[in-house]
Coordinates of C-alpha atoms in Angstrom, one line a residue:
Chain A
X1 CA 0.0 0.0 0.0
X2 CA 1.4 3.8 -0.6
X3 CA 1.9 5.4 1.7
X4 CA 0.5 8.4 0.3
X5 CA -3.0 8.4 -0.5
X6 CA -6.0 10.9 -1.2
X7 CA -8.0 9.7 1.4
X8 CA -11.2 10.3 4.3
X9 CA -10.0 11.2 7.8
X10 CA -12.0 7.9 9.3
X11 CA -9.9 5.7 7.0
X12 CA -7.1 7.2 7.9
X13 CA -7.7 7.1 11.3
X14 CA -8.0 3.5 10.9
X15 CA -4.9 2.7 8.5
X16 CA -2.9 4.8 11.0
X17 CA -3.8 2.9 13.8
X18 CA -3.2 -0.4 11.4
X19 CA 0.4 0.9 11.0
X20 CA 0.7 1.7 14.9
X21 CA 0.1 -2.5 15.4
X22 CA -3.4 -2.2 16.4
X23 CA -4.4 -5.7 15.8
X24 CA -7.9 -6.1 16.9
X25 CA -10.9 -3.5 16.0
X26 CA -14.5 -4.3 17.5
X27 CA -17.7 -1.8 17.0
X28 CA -21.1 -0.9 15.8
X29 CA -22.1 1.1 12.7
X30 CA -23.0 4.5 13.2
X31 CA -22.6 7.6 11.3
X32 CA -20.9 10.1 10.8
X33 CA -17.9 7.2 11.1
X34 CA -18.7 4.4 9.2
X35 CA -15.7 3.8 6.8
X36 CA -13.7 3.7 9.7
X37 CA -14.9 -0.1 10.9
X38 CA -15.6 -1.0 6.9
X39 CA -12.2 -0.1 6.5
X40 CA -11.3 -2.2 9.8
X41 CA -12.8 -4.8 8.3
X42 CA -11.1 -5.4 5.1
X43 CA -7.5 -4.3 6.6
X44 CA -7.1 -5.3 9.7
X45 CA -7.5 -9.5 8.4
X46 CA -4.7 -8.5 5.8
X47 CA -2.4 -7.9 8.6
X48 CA -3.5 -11.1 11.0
X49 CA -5.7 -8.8 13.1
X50 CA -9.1 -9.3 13.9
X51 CA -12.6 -7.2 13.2
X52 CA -16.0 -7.8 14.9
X53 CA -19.1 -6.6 14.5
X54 CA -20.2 -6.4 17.7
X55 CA -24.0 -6.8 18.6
X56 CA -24.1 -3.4 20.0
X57 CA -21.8 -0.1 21.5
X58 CA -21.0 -1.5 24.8
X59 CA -20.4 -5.4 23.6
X60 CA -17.6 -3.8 21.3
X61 CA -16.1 -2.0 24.5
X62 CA -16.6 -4.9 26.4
X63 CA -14.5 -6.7 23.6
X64 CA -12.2 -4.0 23.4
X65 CA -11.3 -4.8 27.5
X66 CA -10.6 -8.5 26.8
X67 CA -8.6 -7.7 23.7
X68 CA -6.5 -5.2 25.8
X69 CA -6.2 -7.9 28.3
X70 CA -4.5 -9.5 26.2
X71 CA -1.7 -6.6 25.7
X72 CA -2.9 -6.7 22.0
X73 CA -3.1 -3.1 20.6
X74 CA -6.9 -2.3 20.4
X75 CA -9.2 0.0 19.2
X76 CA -13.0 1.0 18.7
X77 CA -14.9 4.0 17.5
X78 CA -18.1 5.5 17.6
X79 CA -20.1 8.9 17.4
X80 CA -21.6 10.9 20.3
X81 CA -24.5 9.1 21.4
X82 CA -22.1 6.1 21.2
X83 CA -19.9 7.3 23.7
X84 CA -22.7 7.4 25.8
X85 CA -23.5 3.8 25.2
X86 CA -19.7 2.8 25.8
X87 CA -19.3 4.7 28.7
X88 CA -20.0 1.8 31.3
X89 CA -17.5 -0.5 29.9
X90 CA -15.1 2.3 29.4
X91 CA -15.0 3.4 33.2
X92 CA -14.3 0.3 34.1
X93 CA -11.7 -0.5 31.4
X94 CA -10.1 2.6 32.6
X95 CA -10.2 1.5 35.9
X96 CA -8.6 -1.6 35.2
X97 CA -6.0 0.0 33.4
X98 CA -6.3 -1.2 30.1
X99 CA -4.3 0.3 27.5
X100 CA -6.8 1.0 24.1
X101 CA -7.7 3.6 21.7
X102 CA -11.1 4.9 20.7
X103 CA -12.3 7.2 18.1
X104 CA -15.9 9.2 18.3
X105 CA -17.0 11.6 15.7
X106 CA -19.3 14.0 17.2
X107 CA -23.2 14.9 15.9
X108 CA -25.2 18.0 15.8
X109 CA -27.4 17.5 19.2
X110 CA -28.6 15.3 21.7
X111 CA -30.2 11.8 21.3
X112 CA -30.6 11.1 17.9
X113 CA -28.6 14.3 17.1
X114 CA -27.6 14.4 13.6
X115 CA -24.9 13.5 11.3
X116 CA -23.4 16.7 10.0
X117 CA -20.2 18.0 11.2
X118 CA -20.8 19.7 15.1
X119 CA -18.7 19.6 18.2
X120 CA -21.9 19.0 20.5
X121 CA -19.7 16.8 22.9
X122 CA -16.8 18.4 23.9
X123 CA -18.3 18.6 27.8
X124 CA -19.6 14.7 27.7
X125 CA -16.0 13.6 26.7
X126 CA -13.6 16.0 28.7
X127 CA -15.8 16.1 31.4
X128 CA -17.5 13.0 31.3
X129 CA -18.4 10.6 30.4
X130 CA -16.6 8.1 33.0
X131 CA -18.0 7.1 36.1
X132 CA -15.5 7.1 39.5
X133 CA -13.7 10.1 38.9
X134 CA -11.4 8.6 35.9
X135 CA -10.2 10.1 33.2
X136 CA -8.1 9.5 29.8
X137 CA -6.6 11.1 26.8
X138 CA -8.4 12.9 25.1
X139 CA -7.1 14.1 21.6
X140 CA -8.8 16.7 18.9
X141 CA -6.8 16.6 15.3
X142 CA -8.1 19.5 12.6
X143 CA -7.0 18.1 9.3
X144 CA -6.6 13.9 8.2
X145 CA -3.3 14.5 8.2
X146 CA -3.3 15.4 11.9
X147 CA -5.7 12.3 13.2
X148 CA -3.3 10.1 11.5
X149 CA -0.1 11.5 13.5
X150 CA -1.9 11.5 16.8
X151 CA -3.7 8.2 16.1
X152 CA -0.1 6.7 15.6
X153 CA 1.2 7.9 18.7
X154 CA -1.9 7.2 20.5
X155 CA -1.1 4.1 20.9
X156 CA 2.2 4.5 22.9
X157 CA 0.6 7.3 25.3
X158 CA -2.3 4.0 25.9
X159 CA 0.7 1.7 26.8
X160 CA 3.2 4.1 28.7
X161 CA 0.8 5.0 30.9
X162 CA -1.8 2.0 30.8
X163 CA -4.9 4.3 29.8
X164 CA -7.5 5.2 27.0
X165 CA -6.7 7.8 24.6
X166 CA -10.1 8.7 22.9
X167 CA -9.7 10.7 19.6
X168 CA -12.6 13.5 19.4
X169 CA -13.6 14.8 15.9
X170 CA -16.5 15.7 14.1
X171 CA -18.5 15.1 10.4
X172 CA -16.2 17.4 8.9
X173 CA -13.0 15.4 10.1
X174 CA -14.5 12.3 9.6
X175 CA -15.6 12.9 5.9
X176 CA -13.6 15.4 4.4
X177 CA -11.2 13.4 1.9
X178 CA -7.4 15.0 1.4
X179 CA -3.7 14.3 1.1
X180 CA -2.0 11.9 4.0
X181 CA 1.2 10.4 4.5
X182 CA 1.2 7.3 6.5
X183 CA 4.0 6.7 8.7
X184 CA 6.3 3.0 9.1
X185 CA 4.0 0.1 9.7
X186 CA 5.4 -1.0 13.3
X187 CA 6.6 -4.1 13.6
X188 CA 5.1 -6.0 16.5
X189 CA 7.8 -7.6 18.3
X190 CA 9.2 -4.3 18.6
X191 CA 6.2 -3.2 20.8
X192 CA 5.8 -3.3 24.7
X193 CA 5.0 -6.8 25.5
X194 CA 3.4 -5.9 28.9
X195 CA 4.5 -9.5 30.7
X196 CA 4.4 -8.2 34.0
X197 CA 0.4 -7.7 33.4
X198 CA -0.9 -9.2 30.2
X199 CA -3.1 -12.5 30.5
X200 CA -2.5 -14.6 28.0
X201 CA -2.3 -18.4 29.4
X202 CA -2.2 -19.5 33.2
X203 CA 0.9 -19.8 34.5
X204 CA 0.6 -21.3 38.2
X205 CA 3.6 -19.4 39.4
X206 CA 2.3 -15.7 38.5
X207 CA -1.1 -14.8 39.0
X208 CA -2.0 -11.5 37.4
X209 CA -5.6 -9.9 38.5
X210 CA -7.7 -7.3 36.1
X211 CA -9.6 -5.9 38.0
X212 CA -11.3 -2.1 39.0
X213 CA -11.9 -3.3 42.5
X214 CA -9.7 -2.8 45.6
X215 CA -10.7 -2.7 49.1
X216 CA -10.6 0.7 50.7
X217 CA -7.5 1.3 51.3
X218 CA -5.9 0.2 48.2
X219 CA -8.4 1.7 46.4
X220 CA -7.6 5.0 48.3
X221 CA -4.1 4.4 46.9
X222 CA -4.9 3.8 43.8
X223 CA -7.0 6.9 43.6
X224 CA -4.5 9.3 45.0
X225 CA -2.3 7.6 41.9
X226 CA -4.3 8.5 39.5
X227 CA -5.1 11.8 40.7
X228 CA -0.6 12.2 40.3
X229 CA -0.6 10.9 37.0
X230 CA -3.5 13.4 35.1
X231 CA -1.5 16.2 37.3
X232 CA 2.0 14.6 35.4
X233 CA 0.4 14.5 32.2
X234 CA -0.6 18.4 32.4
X235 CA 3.0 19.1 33.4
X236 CA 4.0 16.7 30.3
X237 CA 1.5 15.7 28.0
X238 CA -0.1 18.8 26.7
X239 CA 0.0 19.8 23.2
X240 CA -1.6 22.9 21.3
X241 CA -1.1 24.9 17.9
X242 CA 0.2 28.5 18.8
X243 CA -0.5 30.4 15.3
X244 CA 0.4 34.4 15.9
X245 CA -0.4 34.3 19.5
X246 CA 2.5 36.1 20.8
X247 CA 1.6 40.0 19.5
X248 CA -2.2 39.2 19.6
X249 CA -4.7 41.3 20.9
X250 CA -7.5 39.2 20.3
X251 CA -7.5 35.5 20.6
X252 CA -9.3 32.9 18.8
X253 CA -9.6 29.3 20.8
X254 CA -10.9 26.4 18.6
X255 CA -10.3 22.9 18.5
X256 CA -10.5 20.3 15.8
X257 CA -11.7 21.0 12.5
X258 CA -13.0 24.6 13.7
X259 CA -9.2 25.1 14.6
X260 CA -8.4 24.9 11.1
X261 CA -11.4 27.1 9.8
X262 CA -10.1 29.7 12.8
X263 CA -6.2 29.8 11.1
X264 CA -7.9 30.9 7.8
X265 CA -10.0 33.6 9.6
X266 CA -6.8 34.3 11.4
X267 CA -4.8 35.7 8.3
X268 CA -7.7 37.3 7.0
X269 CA -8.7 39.6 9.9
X270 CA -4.6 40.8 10.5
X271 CA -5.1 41.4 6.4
X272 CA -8.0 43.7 7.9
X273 CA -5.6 45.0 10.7
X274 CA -6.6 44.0 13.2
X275 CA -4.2 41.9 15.5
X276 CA -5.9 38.4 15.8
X277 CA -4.1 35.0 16.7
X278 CA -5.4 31.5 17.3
X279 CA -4.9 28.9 20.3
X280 CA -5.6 25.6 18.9
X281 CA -5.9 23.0 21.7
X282 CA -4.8 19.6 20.9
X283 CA -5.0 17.6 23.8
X284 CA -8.3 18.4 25.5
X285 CA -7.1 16.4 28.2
X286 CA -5.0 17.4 29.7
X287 CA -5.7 20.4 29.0
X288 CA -3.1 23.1 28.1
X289 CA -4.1 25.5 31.0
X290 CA -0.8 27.2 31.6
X291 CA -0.8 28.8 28.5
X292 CA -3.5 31.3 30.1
X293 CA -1.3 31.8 33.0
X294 CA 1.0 33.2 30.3
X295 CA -1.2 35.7 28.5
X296 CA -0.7 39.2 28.8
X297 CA -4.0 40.3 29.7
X298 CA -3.2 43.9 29.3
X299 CA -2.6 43.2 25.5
X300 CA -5.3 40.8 24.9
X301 CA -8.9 42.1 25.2
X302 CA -11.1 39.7 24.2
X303 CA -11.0 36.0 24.1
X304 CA -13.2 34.3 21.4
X305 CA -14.3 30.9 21.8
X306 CA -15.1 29.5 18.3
X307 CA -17.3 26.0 18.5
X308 CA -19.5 23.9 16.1
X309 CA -21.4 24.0 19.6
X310 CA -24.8 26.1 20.9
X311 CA -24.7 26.3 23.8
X312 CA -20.9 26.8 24.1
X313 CA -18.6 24.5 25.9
X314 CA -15.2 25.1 25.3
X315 CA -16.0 28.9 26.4
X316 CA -17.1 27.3 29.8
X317 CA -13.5 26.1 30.3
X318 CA -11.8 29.3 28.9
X319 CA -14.0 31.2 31.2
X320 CA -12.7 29.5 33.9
X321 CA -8.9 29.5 33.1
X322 CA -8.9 33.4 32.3
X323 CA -10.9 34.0 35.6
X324 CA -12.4 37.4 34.5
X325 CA -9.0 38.4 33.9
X326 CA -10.3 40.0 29.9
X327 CA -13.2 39.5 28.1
X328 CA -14.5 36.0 27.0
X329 CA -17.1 35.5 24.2
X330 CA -18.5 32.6 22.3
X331 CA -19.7 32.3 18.5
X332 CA -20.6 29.1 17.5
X333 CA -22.8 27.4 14.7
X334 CA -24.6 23.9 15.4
X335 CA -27.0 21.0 14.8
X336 CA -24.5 20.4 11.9
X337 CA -25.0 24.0 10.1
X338 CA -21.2 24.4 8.6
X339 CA -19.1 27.2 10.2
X340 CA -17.9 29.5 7.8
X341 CA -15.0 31.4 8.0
X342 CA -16.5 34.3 6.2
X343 CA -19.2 34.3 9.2
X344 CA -16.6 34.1 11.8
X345 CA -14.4 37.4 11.0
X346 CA -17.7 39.0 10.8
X347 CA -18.7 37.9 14.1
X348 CA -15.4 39.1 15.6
X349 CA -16.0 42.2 13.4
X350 CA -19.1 42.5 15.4
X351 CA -17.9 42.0 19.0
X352 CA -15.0 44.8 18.1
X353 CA -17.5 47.1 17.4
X354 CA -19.4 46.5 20.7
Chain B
X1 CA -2.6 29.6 -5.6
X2 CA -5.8 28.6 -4.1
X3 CA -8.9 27.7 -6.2
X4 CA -12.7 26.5 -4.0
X5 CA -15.5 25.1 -5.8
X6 CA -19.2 23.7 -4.7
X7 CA -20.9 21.1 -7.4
X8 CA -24.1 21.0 -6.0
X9 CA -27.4 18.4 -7.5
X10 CA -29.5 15.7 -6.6
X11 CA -28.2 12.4 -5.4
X12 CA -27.8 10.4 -8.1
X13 CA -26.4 12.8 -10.5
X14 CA -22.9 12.1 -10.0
X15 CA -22.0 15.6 -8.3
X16 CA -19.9 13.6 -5.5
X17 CA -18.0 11.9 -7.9
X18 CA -17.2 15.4 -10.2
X19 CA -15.8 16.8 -7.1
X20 CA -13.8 13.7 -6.2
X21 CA -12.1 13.5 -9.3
X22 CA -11.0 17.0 -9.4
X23 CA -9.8 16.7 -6.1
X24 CA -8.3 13.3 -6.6
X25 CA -6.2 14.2 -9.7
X26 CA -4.8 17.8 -8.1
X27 CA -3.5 15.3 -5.1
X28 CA -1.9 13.4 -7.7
X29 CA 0.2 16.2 -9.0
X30 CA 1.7 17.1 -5.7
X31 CA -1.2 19.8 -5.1
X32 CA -2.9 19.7 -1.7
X33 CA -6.7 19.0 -2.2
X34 CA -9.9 19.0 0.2
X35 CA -13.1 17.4 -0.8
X36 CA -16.2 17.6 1.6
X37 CA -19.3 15.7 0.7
X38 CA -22.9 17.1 2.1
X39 CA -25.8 14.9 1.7
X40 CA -28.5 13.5 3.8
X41 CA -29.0 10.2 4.7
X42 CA -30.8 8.8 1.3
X43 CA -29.0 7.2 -1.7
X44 CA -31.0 9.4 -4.6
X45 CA -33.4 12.1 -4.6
X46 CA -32.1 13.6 -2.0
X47 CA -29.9 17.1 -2.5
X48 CA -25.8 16.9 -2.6
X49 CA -23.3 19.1 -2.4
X50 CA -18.7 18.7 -2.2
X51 CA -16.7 21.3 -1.5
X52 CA -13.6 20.9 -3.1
X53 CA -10.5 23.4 -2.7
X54 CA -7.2 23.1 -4.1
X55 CA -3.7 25.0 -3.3
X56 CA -0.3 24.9 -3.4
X57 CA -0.1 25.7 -0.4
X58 CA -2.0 24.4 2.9
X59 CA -5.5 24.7 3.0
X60 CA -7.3 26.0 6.5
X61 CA -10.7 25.8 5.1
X62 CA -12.4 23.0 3.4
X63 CA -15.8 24.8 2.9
X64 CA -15.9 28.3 1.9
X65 CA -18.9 31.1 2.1
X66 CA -17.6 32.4 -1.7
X67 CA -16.3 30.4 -3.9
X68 CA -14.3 30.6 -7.5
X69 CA -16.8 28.4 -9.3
X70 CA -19.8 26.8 -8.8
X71 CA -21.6 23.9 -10.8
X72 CA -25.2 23.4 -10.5
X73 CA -27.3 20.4 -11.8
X74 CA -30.3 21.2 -10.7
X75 CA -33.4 23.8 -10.1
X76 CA -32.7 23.5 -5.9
X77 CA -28.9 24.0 -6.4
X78 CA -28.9 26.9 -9.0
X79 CA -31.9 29.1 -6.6
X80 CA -29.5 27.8 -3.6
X81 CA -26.0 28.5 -4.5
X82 CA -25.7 30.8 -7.4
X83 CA -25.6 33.7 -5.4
X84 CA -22.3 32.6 -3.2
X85 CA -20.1 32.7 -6.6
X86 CA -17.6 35.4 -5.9
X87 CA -17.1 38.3 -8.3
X88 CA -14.9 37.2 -10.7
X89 CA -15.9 34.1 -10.8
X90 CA -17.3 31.3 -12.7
X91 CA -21.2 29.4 -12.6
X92 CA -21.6 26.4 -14.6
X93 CA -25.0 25.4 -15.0
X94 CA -26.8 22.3 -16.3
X95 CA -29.0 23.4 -19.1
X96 CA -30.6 20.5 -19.8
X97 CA -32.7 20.7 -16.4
X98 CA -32.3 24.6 -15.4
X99 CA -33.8 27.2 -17.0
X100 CA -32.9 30.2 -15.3
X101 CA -30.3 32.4 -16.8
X102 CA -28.2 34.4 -15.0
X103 CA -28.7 38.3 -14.5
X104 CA -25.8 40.0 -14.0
X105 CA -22.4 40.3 -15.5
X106 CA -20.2 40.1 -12.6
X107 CA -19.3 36.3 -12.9
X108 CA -18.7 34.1 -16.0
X109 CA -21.8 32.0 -16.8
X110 CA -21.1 28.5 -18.7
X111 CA -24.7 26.9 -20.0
X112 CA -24.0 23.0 -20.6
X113 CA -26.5 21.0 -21.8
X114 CA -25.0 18.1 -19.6
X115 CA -28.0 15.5 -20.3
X116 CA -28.8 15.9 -23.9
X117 CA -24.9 15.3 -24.7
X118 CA -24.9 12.7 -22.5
X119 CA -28.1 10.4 -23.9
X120 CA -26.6 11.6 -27.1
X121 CA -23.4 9.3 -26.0
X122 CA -25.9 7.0 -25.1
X123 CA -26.1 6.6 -21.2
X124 CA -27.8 9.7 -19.2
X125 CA -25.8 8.9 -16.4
X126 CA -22.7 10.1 -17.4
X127 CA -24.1 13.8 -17.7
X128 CA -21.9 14.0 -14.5
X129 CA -19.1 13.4 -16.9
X130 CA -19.9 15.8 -19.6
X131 CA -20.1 18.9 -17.1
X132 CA -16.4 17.7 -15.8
X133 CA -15.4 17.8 -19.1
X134 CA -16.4 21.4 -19.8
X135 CA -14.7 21.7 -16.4
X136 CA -11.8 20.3 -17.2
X137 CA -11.7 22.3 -20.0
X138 CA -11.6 26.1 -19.3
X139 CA -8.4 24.7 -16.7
X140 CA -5.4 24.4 -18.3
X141 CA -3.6 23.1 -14.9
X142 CA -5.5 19.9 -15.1
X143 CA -3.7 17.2 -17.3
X144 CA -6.5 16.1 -19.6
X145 CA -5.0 12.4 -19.6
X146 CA -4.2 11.8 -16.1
X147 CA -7.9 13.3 -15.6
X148 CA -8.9 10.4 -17.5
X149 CA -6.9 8.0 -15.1
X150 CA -8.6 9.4 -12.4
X151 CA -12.0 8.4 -14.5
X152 CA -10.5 5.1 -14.4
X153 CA -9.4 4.0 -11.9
X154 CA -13.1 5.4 -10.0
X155 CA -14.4 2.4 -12.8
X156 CA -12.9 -0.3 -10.6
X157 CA -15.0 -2.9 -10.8
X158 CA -17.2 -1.4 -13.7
X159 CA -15.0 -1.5 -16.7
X160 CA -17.4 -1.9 -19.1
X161 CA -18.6 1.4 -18.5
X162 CA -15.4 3.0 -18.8
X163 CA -15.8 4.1 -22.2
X164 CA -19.0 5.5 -21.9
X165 CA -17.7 8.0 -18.9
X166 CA -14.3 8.8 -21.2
X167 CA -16.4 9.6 -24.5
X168 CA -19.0 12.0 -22.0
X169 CA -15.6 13.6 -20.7
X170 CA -14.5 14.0 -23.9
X171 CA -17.9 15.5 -25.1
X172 CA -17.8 18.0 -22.7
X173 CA -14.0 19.0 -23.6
X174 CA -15.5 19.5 -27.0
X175 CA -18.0 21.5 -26.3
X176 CA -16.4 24.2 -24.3
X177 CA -13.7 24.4 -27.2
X178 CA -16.1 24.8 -29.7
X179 CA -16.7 28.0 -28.0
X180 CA -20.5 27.6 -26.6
X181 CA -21.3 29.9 -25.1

């Protein structure tokens, strides 16, 4: 296969995380990212892997925690109202410390919601959707090429530190079809083996337990662990796009495929004059906090949170971080009505003026 | 260099598939290309719309509020998008099915009769073919052959229609250097 191709961000999601050694794929169809299981399901037998249809959301996760239990590199993927269905079995997998990867294309509302591109669940999957205080990885790429450089290095953030890494992206992520460049297919033997944890056969000498459930005192431990490792990651693991932040005066924050729609808006407004730059988060969680511990709020004067989301919910978070230190605003489109950059600078245009 | 265009239709008319080969055969020549498909959730009937863009450079954007060109292919997508052609630019429009003409001399206006030259080829389905022609045509960046590669290798699995599609495309080439219109 080339390893260039003209391809749609959910199949390259998928031959990405082909090439990263995921070897086993389980889910259930729903749009807005079906090709990324059809493609699953040609591929992943090419390469000795397995692909099930499971009989619903949360037998796939369930699948997706013995697979894992295993040490085998696994993935499954969903939309929105997925996630909601997974979220049982994905709590606990968490809990048990089960390294796998999982990809959910967003819809336009609640329940049914609908299939165009919207970022309706950016507070379900940063600040949910997991039961028992746990939380994971959660990664937002803006172009193909993007989802196929985190999704191959999603895999090693799962193993080094035994979690989930769930990549967030929307209709217009999942569908739109452009240049990628795959990276190296891994070669498996080259990948942690995870002996000290992985069952694989009984072995009367070492007796490994998976489990989410300690007695109170372990349990305690275990928490206060966790709690050190999400505080590590934020030290560590965070990751944003910085475009023309530094001389800014107003500041655009999107994420995803709105980040990319926000870089265009940024070049056009400065071409207007006026002195815009964008903050593009990457890793949602952990999220990139400090960098609003580093604004000069006597330069910047308004904060604009841009979101394929009504009610905001990014702007919640930004609200928070900047703690009233300049002014925050939101302008968003939703129920899968495209954002349009043209719309954007004259929303901005707008607030200026106010 | 940075060129957006909408082909907007029914579904079943083939306006996915005009998109994806422009798109398709810019990323072949080392240009960056975006193609964004809109439809709803049934097969035909419904309407369609891609968004294609293509730059030498990156591209931010994949869907634009004005674009360079616009095709239309039916009465919905002409009342719907002709308006967001930016000044300048250029509005292809299926003749066979619209009847509207453009008021206004601020954009170039192409009328193609995509269907009668395409049941004239002898398969009406390939109208989609004919209007990528005349496409194809007014851009002298686009390699006319490896356009026809692209046609190709979209055939998998349908050969014998291949030449149906490359006779439609060639149709369409024709056309627009006769000089119609």
């Amino acid at each position: 296969m080339n390893d260039k191709l003209f391809v749609k961000g959910s199949e390259a999601i998928a031959e990405a995380a082909v090439r990263a050694g995921c070897r086993f794929f389980a889910g259930y169809p729903i749009t807005p990212q079906n090709e990324l299981p059809e493609y699953m399901s040609w591929r992943l037998p090419e390469v000795g892997g397995t692909y099930v249809q499971g009989e619903s959301e949360m037998a796939s996760m369930n699948m997706i925690f013995g697979a894992a239990s295993t040490g085998t590199r696994c993935m499954t993927s969903s939309s929105g109202p997925g996630l909601s269905l997974k979220a049982e079995s994905l709590s606990c997998a968490l809990g048990s410390k089960l390294p796998h990867v999982m990809a959910i294309m967003m819809r336009g509302g609640p329940g049914h919601g609908i299939i165009f591109p919207a970022q309706q669940d950016y507070e379900f999957a940063v600040h949910g959707p997991c039961h028992g205080g746990v939380k994971q990885f959660i990664l937002a790429p803006s172009t193909a090429q993007e989802a196929v450089d985190l999704t191959y290095s999603s895999f090693d953030i799962a193993d080094k530190y035994r979690t989930g890494v769930l990549i967030l992206g929307d209709g217009f992520l999942a569908n739109t079809i452009e240049n990628v460049t795959f990276p190296p297919m891994k070669k498996l033997e080259d990948l942690p083996q995870h002996k000290d944890w992985k069952i694989t056969e009984y072995d009367p000498n070492h007796h490994k337990l998976i489990t989410s459930y300690f007695p109170p005192e372990i349990m305690e431990q275990e928490n206060i662990k966790m709690g050190q490792m999400y505080e590590y990651w934020e030290e560590h693991e965070t990751q944003y796009q910085n475009y023309l932040m530094d001389d800014c005066e107003i500041l655009i924050c999107a994420y995803g495929s709105t980040g990319r729609i926000c870089e265009e808006v940024v070049d056009e407004l400065r071409n207007e004059g006026l002195k815009v730059g964008l903050f593009r988060p990457i890793t949602l969680h952990p999220f990139p906090k400090k960098v609003f511990e580093e604004i000069d709020y006597n330069r910047v004067k308004l904060i604009v949170s841009v979101e394929m989301a009504i009610p905001g919910q990014l702007v919640e978070d930004i609200k928070n971080y900047v703690a009233r230190r300049t002014r925050v605003e939101h302008f968003g489109r939703s129920g899968g009505v495209l954002i349009n950059p043209g719309e954007i600078k004259e929303a901005i245009h707008k607030m200026v003026e106010e | 260099m940075e060129r957006s265009l909408l082909v907007a239709g029914f579904g079943g008319q083939g306006v996915m598939l005009i998109g994806k080969n422009i798109g398709y055969t810019a990323s072949k020549k080392d240009l960056n290309a975006t193609f964004f498909p809109a439809y709803g959730a049934e097969m035909r009937g419904g309407t369609a719309n891609c968004s294609v863009v293509v730059s030498d450079s990156k591209i931010c954007s994949p869907v634009k509020q004005e674009l360079d060109e616009i095709i239309v292919m039916n009465d919905l997508s002409y009342e719907k998008f002709a308006g967001r052609v930016k000044k300048g630019g250029a509005l292809y429009i299926n003749s066979s099915l619209i009847e509207a003409k453009y008021e206004g001399d601020d954009i170039t206006t192409y009328y193609v009769p995509v269907a009668d030259i395409a049941r004239k080829v002898g398969n009406p389905l390939v109208a989609n073919m004919v209007m990528l022609g005349a496409y194809v045509a007014n851009h002298e960046d686009i390699d006319v052959e490896s356009m026809k590669e692209t046609i190709k290798e979209n055939l998998h699995g349908k050969e014998n229609l291949i030449d149906v599609n490359i006779k439609a495309f060639e149709e369409g080439i024709n056309l627009m250097k006769g000089g119609t219109q």
